[in-house]
Coordinates of C-alpha atoms in Angstrom, one line a residue:
X1 CA -65.7 100.9 7.0
X2 CA -63.4 103.6 5.5
X3 CA -62.3 104.9 8.8
X4 CA -61.1 101.7 10.4
X5 CA -57.5 100.9 11.0
X6 CA -56.5 97.3 11.3
X7 CA -53.4 96.1 13.1
X8 CA -52.2 92.6 12.1
X9 CA -49.5 90.8 14.0
X10 CA -47.9 87.7 12.5
X11 CA -46.7 84.9 14.7
X12 CA -43.7 84.3 12.5
X13 CA -42.1 86.3 9.7
X14 CA -39.7 84.7 7.2
X15 CA -37.1 87.1 5.8
X16 CA -35.4 85.6 2.7
X17 CA -33.2 88.5 1.8
X18 CA -30.4 86.5 0.1
X19 CA -26.7 87.2 0.4
X20 CA -24.0 89.5 -0.9
X21 CA -20.7 88.2 -2.5
X22 CA -17.6 89.3 -0.6
X23 CA -14.5 90.6 -2.5
X24 CA -11.0 89.5 -1.6
X25 CA -8.6 92.4 -1.0
X26 CA -5.1 92.4 -2.6
X27 CA -2.8 95.0 -4.1
X28 CA -4.4 97.2 -6.8
X29 CA -7.7 95.4 -6.5
X30 CA -9.7 98.3 -7.9
X31 CA -8.6 98.2 -11.5
X32 CA -11.2 98.0 -14.2
X33 CA -11.6 94.4 -15.3
X34 CA -11.7 93.0 -11.7
X35 CA -15.3 91.8 -11.0
X36 CA -17.1 89.6 -8.6
X37 CA -17.5 86.0 -9.9
X38 CA -21.2 86.1 -9.4
X39 CA -21.6 89.2 -11.5
X40 CA -19.4 87.8 -14.3
X41 CA -21.5 84.7 -14.3
X42 CA -24.7 86.7 -14.6
X43 CA -23.1 88.8 -17.4
X44 CA -22.2 85.6 -19.3
X45 CA -25.3 83.6 -18.8
X46 CA -28.1 86.2 -18.8
X47 CA -26.7 88.8 -21.2
X48 CA -24.1 86.9 -23.2
X49 CA -21.4 89.3 -22.3
X50 CA -17.8 88.1 -22.2
X51 CA -15.4 90.2 -20.0
X52 CA -12.4 89.4 -22.2
X53 CA -10.3 86.7 -23.8
X54 CA -8.0 85.4 -21.1
X55 CA -9.3 85.6 -17.5
X56 CA -8.3 84.3 -14.1
X57 CA -10.6 83.5 -11.2
X58 CA -9.4 84.0 -7.5
X59 CA -11.7 82.2 -5.1
X60 CA -11.8 80.8 -1.6
X61 CA -15.2 79.0 -1.6
X62 CA -17.3 76.5 -3.6
X63 CA -19.9 79.1 -4.7
X64 CA -17.2 81.2 -6.3
X65 CA -15.5 78.2 -7.9
X66 CA -18.9 77.1 -9.4
X67 CA -19.6 80.7 -10.7
X68 CA -16.2 80.7 -12.3
X69 CA -16.8 77.4 -14.0
X70 CA -20.3 78.5 -15.2
X71 CA -18.8 81.7 -16.6
X72 CA -16.2 79.6 -18.5
X73 CA -18.9 77.3 -19.9
X74 CA -20.7 80.3 -21.3
X75 CA -17.8 82.5 -22.4
X76 CA -14.8 80.1 -22.8
X77 CA -12.4 82.7 -21.5
X78 CA -10.8 81.4 -18.2
X79 CA -7.2 80.1 -18.2
X80 CA -6.6 79.7 -14.5
X81 CA -8.5 79.3 -11.2
X82 CA -6.5 80.4 -8.2
X83 CA -8.0 78.8 -5.0
X84 CA -6.8 79.8 -1.5
X85 CA -7.9 76.4 -0.1
X86 CA -5.4 73.6 -0.1
X87 CA -7.9 71.0 -1.4
X88 CA -10.8 72.3 -3.4
X89 CA -13.7 69.9 -4.0
X90 CA -12.8 66.9 -6.1
X91 CA -15.7 67.3 -8.5
X92 CA -15.0 71.0 -9.1
X93 CA -11.3 70.3 -9.7
X94 CA -12.2 67.5 -12.2
X95 CA -14.6 69.9 -14.0
X96 CA -11.9 72.6 -14.2
X97 CA -9.3 70.1 -15.6
X98 CA -11.8 68.8 -18.2
X99 CA -12.5 72.4 -19.3
X100 CA -8.8 73.0 -19.8
X101 CA -8.4 75.4 -16.9
X102 CA -5.2 75.3 -14.8
X103 CA -6.0 75.0 -11.1
X104 CA -3.6 76.6 -8.6
X105 CA -4.7 75.5 -5.1
X106 CA -3.1 76.9 -1.9
X107 CA -2.2 80.1 -3.8
X108 CA -3.2 83.8 -3.5
X109 CA -3.2 86.8 -5.8
X110 CA -0.9 89.3 -4.2
X111 CA -1.1 92.1 -6.7
X112 CA -2.9 93.1 -9.9
X113 CA -0.9 94.9 -12.6
X114 CA -2.1 97.4 -15.1
X115 CA -2.7 101.1 -15.5
X116 CA -6.1 101.8 -17.1
X117 CA -7.2 98.1 -16.7
X118 CA -5.9 94.8 -15.5
X119 CA -3.1 93.3 -17.5
X120 CA -1.7 90.6 -15.2
X121 CA -1.8 89.2 -11.7
X122 CA 1.0 88.2 -9.4
X123 CA 0.5 85.0 -7.4
X124 CA 2.3 83.4 -4.5
X125 CA 1.8 80.0 -2.9
X126 CA 0.8 79.9 0.7
X127 CA 3.9 77.9 1.5
X128 CA 6.0 80.7 -0.1
X129 CA 8.0 78.4 -2.4
X130 CA 6.3 79.4 -5.6
X131 CA 5.6 82.8 -7.2
X132 CA 4.2 83.4 -10.7
X133 CA 2.9 86.2 -13.0
X134 CA -0.1 85.4 -15.2
X135 CA -1.1 87.8 -18.0
X136 CA -4.9 88.3 -18.1
X137 CA -7.5 90.9 -19.2
X138 CA -10.0 90.2 -16.5
X139 CA -10.1 88.7 -13.0
X140 CA -13.1 87.1 -11.2
X141 CA -13.0 87.3 -7.4
X142 CA -15.1 85.6 -4.8
X143 CA -14.5 85.7 -1.1
X144 CA -17.6 83.9 0.0
X145 CA -21.1 85.1 0.8
X146 CA -22.5 87.3 3.6
X147 CA -26.2 87.0 4.4
X148 CA -28.2 90.2 3.9
X149 CA -29.1 90.8 7.5
X150 CA -29.8 94.6 7.2
X151 CA -33.6 94.3 7.3
X152 CA -33.5 92.0 10.3
X153 CA -31.1 94.1 12.3
X154 CA -33.3 97.2 11.7
X155 CA -36.5 95.3 12.8
X156 CA -34.7 95.4 15.5
X157 CA -33.1 92.0 15.7
X158 CA -29.8 91.2 17.2
X159 CA -26.8 89.7 15.3
X160 CA -24.0 87.4 16.3
X161 CA -20.7 86.7 14.6
X162 CA -20.4 83.1 13.3
X163 CA -16.8 82.0 13.3
X164 CA -17.3 79.1 10.8
X165 CA -19.1 81.3 8.3
X166 CA -16.9 84.4 9.0
X167 CA -19.9 86.7 9.0
X168 CA -22.8 88.1 11.1
X169 CA -26.0 86.0 11.2
X170 CA -29.4 86.6 13.0
X171 CA -29.2 85.6 16.7

């Protein structure tokens, strides 16, 4: 019995590998104090760590918006949420307003200012009629989620690009 080799073949295999949060690229986006919204949410909820006193969130999706709100509930340190979308979800917008967070929809962060760490962000509206500078000591960023398809593609499985999700998914 010790010298047997058993080969098992599954009819189906479920790979639940999760997803990775995407950053959003802008000028000087590698300064200390700029973190992914999901990581900041974990720091605040799991470890009780606050990244600073006055923060800004820059998001383009519901998951990032929710992570920013969760972080604010735990740390009470967000002053603004900058959302690329013209109309974020009504419920999330209401929650942000109730929490005292200023919501700037249809805006983007164009540049982060600071030398050794972030000190401010420069914003511009997508219509180009409004520009603003906001002082902050940290910035939460969320550009959406990419499924973790690495294990599947090495299995070898083929991937295809999904336009609506803006990422590769299993074919």
